[in-house]
Backbone as numpy.savetxt, mean C-alpha at the origin, in Angstrom:
# Nx Ny Nz CAx CAy CAz Cx Cy Cz
13.00 2.79 13.41 12.07 2.49 12.34 11.91 3.64 11.52
11.81 3.43 10.17 11.60 4.54 9.22 10.37 4.17 8.42
9.56 5.13 8.16 8.37 4.94 7.31 8.48 5.90 6.06
8.32 5.30 4.95 8.33 6.09 3.71 6.93 5.94 3.07
6.31 7.03 2.68 5.00 7.01 2.11 5.16 7.52 0.67
4.86 6.66 -0.28 4.97 7.04 -1.72 3.60 7.19 -2.24
3.27 8.38 -2.69 1.94 8.70 -3.25 2.00 9.23 -4.67
0.88 9.30 -5.29 0.79 9.90 -6.65 -0.48 9.41 -7.34
-0.78 9.97 -8.42 -1.93 9.55 -9.19 -1.77 8.19 -9.85
-2.85 7.52 -10.27 -2.77 6.28 -10.96 -1.87 6.42 -12.17
-1.01 5.43 -12.36 -0.13 5.42 -13.51 1.14 6.19 -13.32
1.37 6.76 -12.17 2.56 7.58 -11.94 3.84 6.82 -11.63
3.68 5.55 -11.32 4.80 4.66 -11.02 4.99 4.50 -9.55
4.04 4.79 -8.72 4.29 4.71 -7.27 4.55 3.25 -6.79
3.81 2.21 -7.36 4.13 0.83 -6.96 5.55 0.41 -7.36
5.92 0.79 -8.57 7.26 0.55 -9.08 8.33 1.15 -8.20
8.11 2.43 -7.85 9.04 3.09 -6.92 9.07 2.51 -5.59
7.91 2.17 -5.04 7.86 1.56 -3.74 8.57 0.17 -3.72
8.36 -0.63 -4.76 9.08 -1.89 -4.82 10.53 -1.69 -4.96
11.04 -0.81 -5.75 12.43 -0.59 -5.98 13.14 -0.07 -4.64
12.40 0.86 -4.01 12.91 1.37 -2.71 13.02 0.26 -1.68
11.94 -0.54 -1.56 11.94 -1.68 -0.59 13.05 -2.63 -0.95
13.24 -3.00 -2.20 14.25 -3.91 -2.56 15.62 -3.42 -2.23
15.86 -2.14 -2.44 17.17 -1.52 -2.23 17.45 -1.57 -0.69
16.43 -1.28 0.14 16.62 -1.38 1.54 16.90 -2.77 2.05
16.09 -3.74 1.50 16.29 -5.11 1.90 17.66 -5.69 1.55
18.14 -5.21 0.38 19.56 -5.68 0.00 20.63 -5.21 0.90
20.38 -4.13 1.58 21.39 -3.62 2.56 21.27 -4.29 3.91
20.30 -5.17 4.09 20.10 -5.95 5.34 19.03 -5.39 6.18
18.36 -4.30 5.76 17.28 -3.75 6.59 16.00 -4.67 6.38
15.48 -5.08 7.51 14.16 -5.83 7.44 13.11 -4.82 6.93
12.47 -5.15 5.83 11.60 -4.18 5.15 10.19 -4.78 4.91
9.16 -3.97 5.17 7.75 -4.35 4.88 7.32 -3.23 3.91
6.86 -3.73 2.73 6.24 -2.83 1.75 4.75 -3.12 1.62
3.90 -2.11 1.73 2.50 -2.30 1.63 1.97 -1.70 0.39
1.03 -2.34 -0.25 0.33 -1.79 -1.45 -1.10 -1.66 -1.12
-1.76 -0.61 -1.76 -3.16 -0.41 -1.51 -3.99 -0.51 -2.75
-3.45 -0.77 -3.85 -4.17 -0.88 -5.14 -4.92 -2.20 -5.13
-6.11 -2.18 -5.76 -6.95 -3.37 -5.89 -6.26 -4.42 -6.75
-5.65 -3.95 -7.82 -4.83 -4.76 -8.74 -3.49 -5.01 -8.03
-2.84 -6.16 -8.33 -1.58 -6.48 -7.72 -0.42 -5.86 -8.44
-0.40 -4.49 -8.53 0.70 -3.78 -9.19 2.00 -3.95 -8.32
1.89 -3.95 -7.05 3.09 -4.14 -6.21 3.68 -5.45 -6.46
2.91 -6.51 -6.47 3.37 -7.90 -6.71 3.97 -8.03 -8.11
3.41 -7.37 -9.05 3.94 -7.44 -10.42 5.35 -6.79 -10.47
5.50 -5.72 -9.73 6.82 -5.00 -9.70 7.87 -5.89 -8.94
7.42 -6.63 -7.96 8.30 -7.48 -7.14 8.52 -8.87 -7.73
7.61 -9.28 -8.61 7.70 -10.62 -9.13 7.11 -11.70 -8.23
6.21 -11.27 -7.32 5.49 -12.20 -6.45 4.02 -11.85 -6.43
3.21 -12.75 -5.95 1.77 -12.42 -5.76 1.61 -11.93 -4.33
0.96 -10.77 -4.22 0.69 -10.21 -2.94 -0.82 -10.27 -2.71
-1.22 -10.20 -1.42 -2.61 -10.20 -1.09 -2.80 -10.03 0.41
-3.94 -10.62 0.88 -4.34 -10.42 2.24 -3.33 -10.90 3.29
-2.48 -11.79 2.94 -1.46 -12.24 3.86 -0.07 -11.76 3.45
0.74 -11.38 4.41 2.08 -10.99 4.08 2.84 -12.10 3.31
3.65 -11.70 2.28 4.37 -12.62 1.43 5.88 -12.28 1.53
6.66 -13.26 1.68 8.11 -13.09 1.64 8.51 -12.94 0.15
8.91 -11.69 -0.21 9.27 -11.36 -1.56 10.76 -11.64 -1.81
11.53 -11.47 -0.85 13.02 -11.66 -0.95 13.53 -11.68 0.51
14.88 -11.93 0.59 15.49 -11.91 1.90 15.31 -10.50 2.50
14.79 -10.40 3.71 14.59 -9.16 4.44 13.41 -8.28 3.83
12.65 -8.90 2.94 11.57 -8.09 2.28 10.26 -8.85 2.30
9.30 -8.24 2.96 7.94 -8.82 3.09 7.02 -7.73 2.37
6.12 -8.30 1.50 5.20 -7.55 0.77 3.81 -7.86 1.27
2.95 -6.86 1.34 1.60 -7.17 1.85 0.60 -6.14 1.20
-0.55 -6.69 0.74 -1.54 -5.87 0.10 -2.88 -6.24 0.87
-3.08 -5.57 2.01 -4.30 -5.86 2.80 -5.59 -5.51 2.00
-6.59 -6.27 2.17 -7.90 -5.98 1.56 -8.58 -4.86 2.32
-8.44 -3.68 1.74 -8.97 -2.51 2.39 -10.47 -2.50 2.48
-11.13 -3.08 1.55 -12.58 -3.02 1.47 -13.27 -3.98 2.46
-12.60 -5.10 2.85 -13.34 -6.07 3.67 -12.70 -6.30 5.07
-11.37 -6.33 5.14 -10.83 -6.66 6.43 -9.58 -5.92 6.79
-9.53 -4.64 6.37 -8.37 -3.81 6.63 -8.00 -3.79 8.13
-9.00 -3.46 8.91 -8.75 -3.21 10.39 -8.35 -4.62 11.00
-9.05 -5.66 10.63 -8.72 -6.97 11.23 -7.31 -7.42 10.80
-6.98 -7.25 9.53 -5.64 -7.66 9.04 -4.54 -6.90 9.75
-4.69 -5.57 9.87 -3.57 -4.82 10.48 -3.48 -5.04 11.94
-4.62 -5.17 12.59 -4.61 -5.51 14.07 -3.96 -6.93 14.26
-4.28 -7.90 13.44 -3.73 -9.18 13.60 -2.20 -9.14 13.28
-1.78 -8.37 12.29 -0.40 -8.22 12.02 0.33 -7.64 13.21
-0.23 -6.60 13.86 0.35 -6.01 15.01 0.54 -7.06 16.11
-0.47 -7.96 16.25 -0.39 -8.96 17.30 0.74 -9.91 16.97
0.91 -10.33 15.71 1.96 -11.25 15.38 3.33 -10.57 15.47
3.38 -9.28 15.18 4.70 -8.56 15.25 4.90 -7.76 16.43
4.14 -8.03 17.52 4.21 -7.24 18.73 5.60 -7.11 19.27
6.36 -8.23 19.33 7.75 -8.15 19.93 8.62 -7.23 19.08
8.53 -7.35 17.73 9.40 -6.56 16.89 9.00 -5.07 16.95
7.70 -4.81 16.99 7.21 -3.42 17.14 7.61 -2.77 18.43
7.63 -3.59 19.53 8.01 -3.05 20.83 9.54 -2.78 20.83
10.28 -3.66 20.25 11.76 -3.43 20.18 12.03 -2.16 19.38
11.26 -1.89 18.39 11.48 -0.66 17.53 10.84 0.60 18.13
10.15 0.41 19.23 9.49 1.57 19.86 8.25 2.05 19.15
7.65 1.22 18.33 6.50 1.65 17.57 5.19 1.47 18.42
4.39 2.47 18.46 3.08 2.43 19.16 2.11 1.62 18.41
1.33 0.83 19.10 0.27 0.08 18.47 -0.89 1.06 18.05
-1.56 0.71 16.99 -2.74 1.45 16.56 -3.98 0.69 17.02
-4.95 1.41 17.48 -6.24 0.82 17.85 -7.01 0.62 16.60
-7.88 -0.41 16.55 -8.73 -0.66 15.38 -9.52 0.56 14.96
-9.94 1.34 15.97 -10.77 2.54 15.72 -9.95 3.62 14.95
-8.58 3.58 15.06 -7.79 4.59 14.44 -7.52 4.27 12.95
-7.89 3.09 12.57 -7.60 2.67 11.18 -8.75 2.85 10.23
-8.54 3.48 9.10 -9.59 3.68 8.18 -9.08 3.29 6.79
-9.90 2.46 6.08 -9.48 2.11 4.70 -9.44 3.38 3.84
-8.67 3.30 2.78 -8.60 4.40 1.85 -10.01 4.61 1.19
-10.29 5.87 0.86 -11.59 6.11 0.09 -11.51 5.51 -1.29
-12.62 5.50 -2.00 -12.68 5.00 -3.33 -11.74 5.90 -4.24
-11.15 5.33 -5.24 -10.28 6.10 -6.12 -11.01 7.28 -6.68
-10.31 8.41 -6.93 -10.91 9.63 -7.37 -11.65 9.45 -8.75
-11.24 8.45 -9.55 -11.83 8.32 -10.87 -13.00 7.33 -10.86
-13.44 6.82 -9.71 -14.55 5.98 -9.66 -15.81 6.74 -9.84
-16.89 6.12 -10.45 -18.08 6.80 -10.66 -18.72 7.48 -9.50
-18.58 6.89 -8.27 -19.12 7.42 -7.09 -18.42 8.70 -6.62
-17.21 8.93 -7.13 -16.48 10.14 -6.65 -16.60 11.28 -7.60
-17.13 11.11 -8.79 -17.24 12.20 -9.75 -18.36 13.11 -9.42
-18.12 14.43 -9.37 -19.24 15.27 -9.15 -20.29 15.21 -10.22
-21.51 15.45 -9.86 -22.61 15.34 -10.81 -22.35 16.22 -12.02
-22.55 15.66 -13.20 -22.42 16.40 -14.42 -21.02 16.62 -14.92
-19.99 15.99 -14.32 -18.64 16.08 -14.78 -18.11 14.78 -15.20
-17.05 14.75 -16.06 -16.40 13.49 -16.43 -14.94 13.85 -16.77
-14.06 12.91 -16.59 -12.64 13.19 -16.91 -12.46 13.39 -18.41
-11.44 14.22 -18.77 -11.11 14.44 -20.15 -10.30 13.25 -20.62
-10.49 12.82 -21.90 -9.68 11.81 -22.45 -8.20 12.22 -22.49
-7.28 11.27 -22.40 -5.85 11.58 -22.47 -5.56 12.36 -23.71
-4.61 13.34 -23.58 -4.18 14.06 -24.68 -5.08 15.24 -25.03
-6.13 15.45 -24.23 -7.06 16.64 -24.48 -7.07 17.47 -23.22
-7.56 18.61 -23.37 -7.72 19.52 -22.30 -9.17 20.05 -22.27
-9.65 20.39 -21.07 -10.99 20.94 -21.05 -10.86 22.45 -21.27
-11.91 22.99 -21.86 -11.95 24.49 -22.07 -13.01 25.04 -21.16
-12.66 26.18 -20.55 -13.56 26.82 -19.60 -14.33 27.89 -20.22
């Protein structure tokens, strides 16, 4: 089993890169699961399918899934592990306990994450100190 984690700031192309990487792996015959964490269905848009709380067959050997991190992240992933227990055991993957799973925090640009008295600079400008 191989796990690839693609990260980056919003708008950097991480969903597009994740979709392209997953499609390339699936085309070679590797059973592939690609997960998206964005609230918007950017992963689904890149793959040409609708993704959501249930895994979706995006292509042969390719499953896409966008668990709802705010409401049922732990339950969804635990249920997925239950459904995929045989495959996970064959791959030697250790199960995660629900207590080990934590949804991603709010995006950095959300109002709740901005320090008091600060705001992002508009694109194309820089802040002066």
